[in-house]
Amino acid sequence: MPLQSINPTQTPAWQKLQQHFEQTKNVRMQDLFVADPQRAEKFHLQFKDCLLDYSKNRINAETMALLQEIAVEVQLADAIEKYFSGDLINMTEGRAVLHTALRAPSGQDIRVGGVNIMLEIEQVKEKIKAFTSEVTTGERKGFSGKAFTDVVNVGIGGSDLGPAMLVDALSYYQNHLKVHFVSNVDGDHVQEVLKRLNPETTLFVIVSKTFTTQETLTNAQTIRSWFLKAGKEADIAAHFVAVSTNLQKVSEFGIAADNIFPMWDWVGGRFSLWSAVGLSVSLAVGYAHFEGLLKGAQQMDQHFRTAPFEQNMPVILALLSVWYNNFYGAQSEALIPYTQYLQKLAPYLQQGIMESNGKSVGRDGKVVSYQTGTIIWGEPGTNSQHAFFQLIHQGTKLIPTDFIGFKTSLHGNTDHHDKLMSNFFAQTEALLVGKSDDIPFKHFEGNKPTNTLLIDKLSPESLGALVALYEHKLFVQGVIWNIYSYDQWGVELGKVLASSILTEIEQKQVSAHDASTSFLLQQYLKK
Ligand code: F6P
């Protein structure tokens, strides 16, 4: 069954929340903390080794109760069950959304079209495990008999951002293999990567769910030609593997059937890092750590599926986001991890969140009359403090910010870590309390909302849970906003136009466009 269509703004809870907002919008958090010293006790959640303190938000108990009422009135519980059970909730593409099955415990029975998909998932996991072992132990060799030293992941969007983020995030756990990423169709990108590589010892993982994506196929062809300057056609089998749903196109490219890692249309690209799309992650850190990621995500799935809304971390984060987006009119949210390992978390989540919830048509097919998807951005602290924090502290915009920090540093540099974390705590305190000053330029209003996620340690498990937390948060938001979060029609038009413009460029013949585009194309062709 598809998701129900319920306009959230027509629910009684939304109307009550609107009134509540009018009554409370000028209340300052500083005063809420003075009035209730138990605030942090009340507004925090602990899930495994992850603490969420959401007390530094413009909320009181009534706000949270009303937000939860909205969740009930838009039938969130029903939507969660449909999500996990493989209902066709990606209605506009007629697909289930089952990235959660990729990390479900083995032995479960999850069906798509009557078939238990867990069997296939297990087979692919076994294949990833065996392949990872063969490559990392050096048992699998390149065409000249040498073990592999480098792996190149060739893909874009969900076939790049997730693996790239995870490989970076888990570099502490990384083995001897060097993993590189080629994504942009910009030829300088692929050349910069290739110039550092030896074809004899490099393995290429071509990742494309559709195997029709211009960027990935162009890069794959360029790499193939580069490789064939050293190796022969017959050597391709040893050096190229593919991850795709499109087995036909992969074999047309010349990749041996044995070297294909299948994926499925019930996994969206931006949620595919848990599938064989994560092969380069498994190669980088070993299969046991890859499994650790899946385990952490699975635990978060379990929590999300079973915890009551008031104790449910993804639900709470989503409701707070709706509160600022739809009532305070906040346009964007920042995400600041206090670890350099998570420098690619924000770009990764930008696709997850903005490709999913950047929609303006409701599930009833009508244009919505309220705001949907938030803009997400961020950089690790403390670097970001010296870049854009000025605007968060003293700018005119309200930017709810998530702070993610870890109790322990991986390399054990306590001196550095204590300095890092003192900044982490200082920033949320400063954003909350502000500072009065007679000189207006030095006055800090405070009252800036933040969530703090304090996690014991960055491990495959805690990272898996963190990523799943944001996946479920965006799901809840999509349910509330009554949109379809799992399609991405918005990226198609540009692709189609690029293809016809490419023909014009190749033929040096500019066809009819708007005046600006024609002018620009003419300038380009003059080069
Ligand atoms: O352009 C958007 C998109 O369809 C993403 O959703 C997807 O992750 C990316 O392109 C890459 O697609 P593919 O894996 O099919 O090459």
XYZ file of N, CA and C in Angstrom, residues 275-433:
477
model
N 24.694 -1.463 0.472
C 24.679 -2.574 -0.491
C 26.096 -2.761 -1.033
N 26.210 -3.448 -2.162
C 27.538 -3.616 -2.781
C 28.110 -2.281 -3.251
N 27.300 -1.233 -3.261
C 27.835 0.111 -3.539
C 28.923 0.439 -2.507
N 28.823 -0.185 -1.355
C 29.842 0.005 -0.323
C 31.053 -0.910 -0.486
N 31.205 -1.523 -1.660
C 32.331 -2.453 -1.857
C 33.679 -1.784 -1.567
N 33.836 -0.550 -2.025
C 35.138 0.113 -1.796
C 35.355 0.362 -0.294
N 34.263 0.487 0.457
C 34.385 0.660 1.909
C 34.880 -0.657 2.521
N 34.265 -1.750 2.101
C 34.674 -3.059 2.601
C 36.130 -3.325 2.247
N 36.529 -2.941 1.026
C 37.922 -3.138 0.620
C 38.861 -2.296 1.493
N 38.428 -1.079 1.806
C 39.292 -0.169 2.562
C 39.472 -0.607 4.012
N 38.399 -1.083 4.627
C 38.480 -1.333 6.079
C 38.303 -2.810 6.444
N 38.019 -3.629 5.448
C 37.806 -5.052 5.714
C 36.325 -5.328 5.955
N 35.918 -6.539 5.633
C 34.491 -6.866 5.691
C 33.939 -6.799 7.120
N 34.756 -7.144 8.109
C 34.242 -7.149 9.494
C 33.793 -5.732 9.889
N 34.562 -4.732 9.496
C 34.163 -3.361 9.820
C 32.952 -2.929 8.993
N 32.882 -3.410 7.753
C 31.705 -3.108 6.928
C 30.463 -3.676 7.617
N 30.603 -4.880 8.138
C 29.484 -5.487 8.881
C 29.145 -4.689 10.135
N 30.183 -4.118 10.750
C 29.965 -3.271 11.930
C 29.067 -2.088 11.593
N 29.296 -1.499 10.434
C 28.441 -0.391 9.978
C 26.990 -0.847 9.867
N 26.818 -2.013 9.227
C 25.465 -2.547 9.039
C 24.806 -2.816 10.392
N 25.602 -3.323 11.315
C 25.055 -3.648 12.637
C 24.578 -2.379 13.358
N 25.411 -1.351 13.309
C 25.031 -0.093 13.961
C 23.749 0.475 13.355
N 23.669 0.417 12.032
C 22.475 0.936 11.354
C 21.260 0.093 11.729
N 21.470 -1.211 11.804
C 20.356 -2.101 12.142
C 19.806 -1.798 13.534
N 20.721 -1.473 14.451
C 20.258 -1.157 15.818
C 19.429 0.124 15.818
N 19.864 1.087 14.993
C 19.081 2.322 14.888
C 17.720 2.038 14.231
N 17.702 1.143 13.247
C 16.425 0.761 12.603
C 15.454 0.212 13.642
N 16.002 -0.657 14.459
C 15.185 -1.316 15.479
C 14.607 -0.275 16.446
N 15.474 0.640 16.853
C 15.049 1.716 17.757
C 13.946 2.544 17.097
N 14.191 2.943 15.857
C 13.232 3.801 15.147
C 11.886 3.099 14.977
N 11.950 1.811 14.694
C 10.713 1.072 14.430
C 9.899 0.816 15.691
N 10.577 0.740 16.824
C 9.856 0.295 18.015
C 9.695 1.346 19.120
N 10.577 2.348 19.176
C 10.501 3.281 20.317
C 9.295 4.199 20.179
N 8.616 4.501 21.283
C 7.524 5.472 21.215
C 8.065 6.826 20.748
N 7.214 7.595 20.104
C 7.693 8.837 19.482
C 8.480 9.719 20.458
N 8.028 9.792 21.710
C 8.699 10.718 22.632
C 10.095 10.244 23.027
N 10.394 8.974 22.712
C 11.747 8.470 23.024
C 12.498 8.071 21.760
N 11.996 8.517 20.641
C 12.503 8.044 19.356
C 13.411 9.114 18.745
N 14.700 8.816 18.677
C 15.677 9.840 18.278
C 15.419 10.408 16.870
N 15.245 9.564 15.849
C 14.977 10.157 14.529
C 13.687 10.975 14.524
N 12.670 10.509 15.241
C 11.393 11.237 15.262
C 11.580 12.597 15.931
N 12.272 12.610 17.056
C 12.481 13.876 17.784
C 13.252 14.863 16.903
N 14.321 14.401 16.261
C 15.099 15.313 15.408
C 14.251 15.843 14.254
N 13.433 14.972 13.685
C 12.583 15.398 12.560
C 11.553 16.425 13.027
N 10.958 16.184 14.181
C 9.910 17.101 14.671
C 10.505 18.480 14.968
N 11.698 18.484 15.555
C 12.347 19.777 15.840
C 12.619 20.521 14.531
N 13.037 19.773 13.539
C 13.341 20.395 12.249
C 12.068 20.982 11.618
N 10.981 20.242 11.719
C 9.693 20.747 11.201
C 9.293 22.016 11.967
N 9.506 22.010 13.246
C 9.172 23.164 14.102
C 9.857 24.437 13.579
N 11.151 24.339 13.315
C 11.874 25.534 12.845
C 11.555 25.857 11.386
N 11.446 24.813 10.575
C 11.210 25.018 9.145
C 9.833 25.614 8.887
N 8.831 25.083 9.548
C 7.462 25.455 9.206
C 6.845 26.507 10.110
N 7.412 26.700 11.280
C 6.819 27.688 12.185
C 7.738 28.901 12.326
N 9.014 28.678 12.526
C 9.959 29.806 12.633
C 10.452 30.289 11.271
N 10.165 29.522 10.212
C 10.595 29.936 8.872
C 12.095 29.793 8.635
N 12.745 28.904 9.396
C 14.182 28.676 9.157
C 14.347 27.990 7.803
N 15.322 28.446 7.053
C 15.511 27.907 5.699
C 16.526 26.769 5.664
N 17.473 26.825 6.581
C 18.551 25.843 6.475
C 18.935 25.310 7.858
N 19.680 24.230 7.829
C 20.197 23.636 9.063
C 21.669 23.362 8.856
N 22.445 23.561 9.904
C 23.872 23.245 9.800
C 24.172 21.966 10.576
N 25.205 21.296 10.127
C 25.601 20.024 10.731
C 27.103 20.100 10.968
N 27.504 20.124 12.230
C 28.914 20.378 12.538
C 29.502 19.205 13.324
N 30.194 18.302 12.638
C 30.854 17.229 13.379
C 32.180 17.719 13.943
N 32.430 17.431 15.210
C 33.724 17.801 15.786
C 34.680 16.628 15.641
N 34.947 16.302 14.408
C 35.983 15.338 14.045
C 36.254 15.534 12.565
N 37.523 15.554 12.226
C 37.881 15.740 10.816
C 37.463 14.525 9.994
N 37.345 13.369 10.654
C 36.951 12.154 9.942
C 35.590 12.314 9.258
N 34.755 13.175 9.794
C 33.403 13.318 9.220
C 33.291 14.532 8.307
N 34.403 14.894 7.673
C 34.356 16.089 6.828
C 33.422 15.921 5.632
N 33.135 14.685 5.256
C 32.243 14.503 4.093
C 30.820 14.159 4.509
N 30.530 14.253 5.806
C 29.169 13.900 6.244
C 28.131 14.879 5.686
N 28.428 16.164 5.739
C 27.437 17.138 5.250
C 27.206 16.996 3.740
N 28.253 16.916 2.914
C 27.978 16.710 1.480
C 27.191 15.426 1.226
N 27.515 14.386 1.978
C 26.771 13.127 1.803
C 25.296 13.329 2.152
N 25.046 13.963 3.291
C 23.647 14.142 3.715
C 22.918 15.176 2.862
N 23.681 16.033 2.195
C 23.015 16.980 1.293
C 22.235 16.219 0.227
N 22.847 15.160 -0.323
C 22.096 14.394 -1.315
C 20.926 13.681 -0.644
N 21.228 13.012 0.479
C 20.171 12.265 1.164
C 18.978 13.151 1.476
N 19.253 14.300 2.055
C 18.168 15.148 2.553
C 17.550 16.006 1.447
N 18.403 16.616 0.620
C 17.853 17.576 -0.345
C 17.306 16.902 -1.599
N 17.898 15.763 -2.001
C 17.316 15.044 -3.147
C 16.003 14.385 -2.699
N 15.941 14.009 -1.442
C 14.723 13.337 -0.962
C 13.584 14.320 -0.713
N 13.887 15.393 -0.010
C 12.782 16.242 0.453
C 12.690 17.588 -0.263
N 13.458 17.738 -1.334
C 13.342 18.954 -2.153
C 12.185 18.817 -3.130
N 10.987 18.788 -2.623
C 9.793 18.536 -3.441
C 8.735 19.593 -3.135
N 7.968 19.972 -4.152
C 6.927 20.972 -3.896
C 5.531 20.482 -4.257
N 5.440 19.209 -4.633
C 4.118 18.634 -4.914
C 3.813 17.592 -3.844
N 2.637 17.678 -3.275
C 2.249 16.761 -2.209
C 1.849 15.394 -2.743
N 1.598 14.485 -1.830
C 1.214 13.134 -2.255
C -0.178 13.112 -2.885
N -0.891 14.233 -2.799
C -2.185 14.335 -3.486
C -2.016 14.896 -4.897
N -0.756 15.103 -5.311
C -0.512 15.612 -6.659
C -0.667 17.122 -6.776
N -0.910 17.797 -5.672
C -1.105 19.252 -5.720
C 0.110 19.977 -5.139
N 0.319 21.198 -5.630
C 1.440 21.987 -5.119
C 1.181 22.302 -3.643
N 2.195 22.102 -2.812
C 1.992 22.316 -1.374
C 1.976 23.812 -1.049
N 1.329 24.150 0.051
C 1.198 25.566 0.415
C 2.113 25.893 1.603
N 3.037 24.996 1.893
C 3.908 25.183 3.062
C 5.322 24.781 2.650
N 6.266 25.093 3.491
C 7.665 24.779 3.198
C 7.944 23.281 3.396
N 8.784 22.738 2.512
C 9.241 21.347 2.702
C 10.752 21.363 2.956
N 11.498 20.574 2.210
C 12.904 20.260 2.469
C 13.795 21.405 2.923
N 14.545 21.129 3.954
C 15.501 22.112 4.464
C 16.798 22.045 3.657
N 17.514 23.137 3.661
C 18.863 23.178 3.075
C 19.813 22.710 4.176
N 20.720 21.830 3.820
C 21.642 21.331 4.842
C 23.069 21.658 4.428
N 23.860 22.070 5.381
C 25.243 22.427 5.067
C 26.088 22.292 6.326
N 27.378 22.240 6.151
C 28.231 22.135 7.337
C 29.647 21.736 7.005
N 30.476 21.844 7.981
C 31.911 21.567 7.911
C 32.325 21.160 9.316
N 33.389 20.420 9.445
C 33.802 20.072 10.805
C 34.175 21.282 11.658
N 33.922 21.134 12.967
C 34.475 22.084 13.931
C 35.861 21.578 14.258
N 36.843 22.374 14.562
C 36.699 23.784 14.816
C 36.860 24.647 13.554
N 37.224 24.030 12.428
C 37.460 24.831 11.214
C 36.289 25.752 10.905
N 35.083 25.208 11.022
C 33.891 25.997 10.660
C 33.717 27.208 11.578
N 34.226 27.101 12.820
C 34.123 28.244 13.744
C 34.858 29.459 13.164
N 35.955 29.153 12.451
C 36.775 30.232 11.889
C 36.322 30.592 10.484
N 35.202 30.027 10.062
C 34.727 30.296 8.701
C 33.354 30.971 8.751
N 32.325 30.215 9.091
C 30.976 30.773 8.957
C 30.209 30.923 10.282
N 30.836 30.615 11.403
C 30.091 30.694 12.665
C 29.648 32.111 13.012
N 30.380 33.086 12.514
C 29.975 34.473 12.744
C 28.496 34.661 12.402
N 28.107 34.115 11.250
C 26.727 34.296 10.787
C 25.733 33.561 11.695
N 26.143 32.407 12.186
C 25.225 31.673 13.078
C 25.059 32.433 14.394
N 26.151 33.023 14.892
C 26.088 33.748 16.168
C 25.390 35.101 16.047
N 25.740 35.856 15.011
C 25.263 37.249 14.997
C 24.535 37.643 13.715
N 24.328 36.696 12.811
C 23.637 37.035 11.564
C 22.145 37.194 11.775
N 21.428 37.488 10.687
C 19.987 37.730 10.788
C 19.180 36.442 10.626
N 19.853 35.371 10.254
C 19.107 34.135 9.951
C 19.122 33.170 11.134
N 18.022 32.460 11.258
C 17.946 31.426 12.296
C 18.440 30.118 11.681
N 19.518 29.581 12.243
C 20.086 28.351 11.677
C 20.213 27.289 12.762
N 19.186 26.452 12.901
C 19.299 25.355 13.869
C 20.500 24.495 13.488
N 21.292 24.124 14.487
C 22.562 23.449 14.186
C 22.712 22.182 15.017
N 23.115 21.120 14.349
C 23.428 19.871 15.054
C 24.927 19.814 15.295
N 25.303 19.602 16.531
C 26.707 19.410 16.902
C 26.911 17.924 17.190
N 27.912 17.335 16.527
C 28.189 15.908 16.733
C 29.607 15.776 17.274
N 29.728 15.232 18.463
C 31.070 15.108 19.051
C 31.271 13.732 19.666
N 32.524 13.410 19.927
C 32.881 12.091 20.451
C 33.662 12.240 21.755
N 33.394 11.335 22.695
C 34.062 11.438 23.994
C 35.543 11.098 23.881
N 35.871 10.185 22.981
C 37.255 9.711 22.893
C 37.826 9.986 21.515
N 39.101 10.351 21.485
C 39.754 10.509 20.178
C 40.349 9.162 19.786
N 40.410 8.898 18.503
C 40.859 7.563 18.088
C 42.345 7.360 18.326
N 43.136 8.379 18.110
C 44.582 8.229 18.305
C 45.011 8.534 19.742
N 44.038 8.890 20.566
C 44.358 9.091 21.977
C 45.087 10.377 22.307
N 44.989 11.378 21.456
C 45.638 12.667 21.762
C 44.746 13.467 22.705
N 44.860 13.186 23.983
C 43.945 13.787 24.956
C 44.026 15.304 24.966
N 45.237 15.805 24.853
C 45.405 17.260 24.880
C 44.608 17.904 23.738
N 44.782 17.382 22.532
C 44.039 17.910 21.388
C 42.538 17.713 21.589
N 42.202 16.518 22.041
C 40.778 16.189 22.115
C 40.048 17.080 23.121
N 40.701 17.326 24.249
C 40.057 18.192 25.242
C 39.890 19.611 24.690
N 40.880 20.054 23.911
C 40.752 21.390 23.299
C 39.597 21.384 22.290
N 39.568 20.339 21.477
C 38.500 20.215 20.479
C 37.133 20.243 21.155
N 36.995 19.417 22.198
C 35.687 19.274 22.833
C 35.317 20.491 23.692
N 36.317 21.211 24.158
C 35.966 22.431 24.895
C 35.329 23.430 23.931
N 35.796 23.429 22.701
C 35.163 24.270 21.681
C 33.743 23.796 21.380
N 33.609 22.509 21.294
C 32.307 21.888 21.017
C 31.263 22.356 22.045
N 31.640 22.239 23.326
C 30.683 22.637 24.371
C 30.520 24.158 24.421
N 31.630 24.865 24.207
C 31.572 26.331 24.289
C 30.641 26.922 23.231
N 30.666 26.332 22.052
C 29.858 26.906 20.969
C 28.361 26.789 21.248
N 27.928 25.614 21.722
C 26.483 25.486 21.970
C 26.077 26.362 23.150
N 27.001 26.507 24.111
C 26.691 27.386 25.251
C 26.585 28.843 24.781
N 27.556 29.246 23.965
C 27.547 30.633 23.475
C 26.291 30.895 22.637
N 25.930 29.920 21.820
C 24.746 30.102 20.974
C 23.488 30.217 21.826
N 23.473 29.508 22.927
C 22.320 29.568 23.833
C 22.308 30.863 24.645
N 23.383 31.109 25.379
C 23.305 32.185 26.374
C 23.603 33.568 25.810
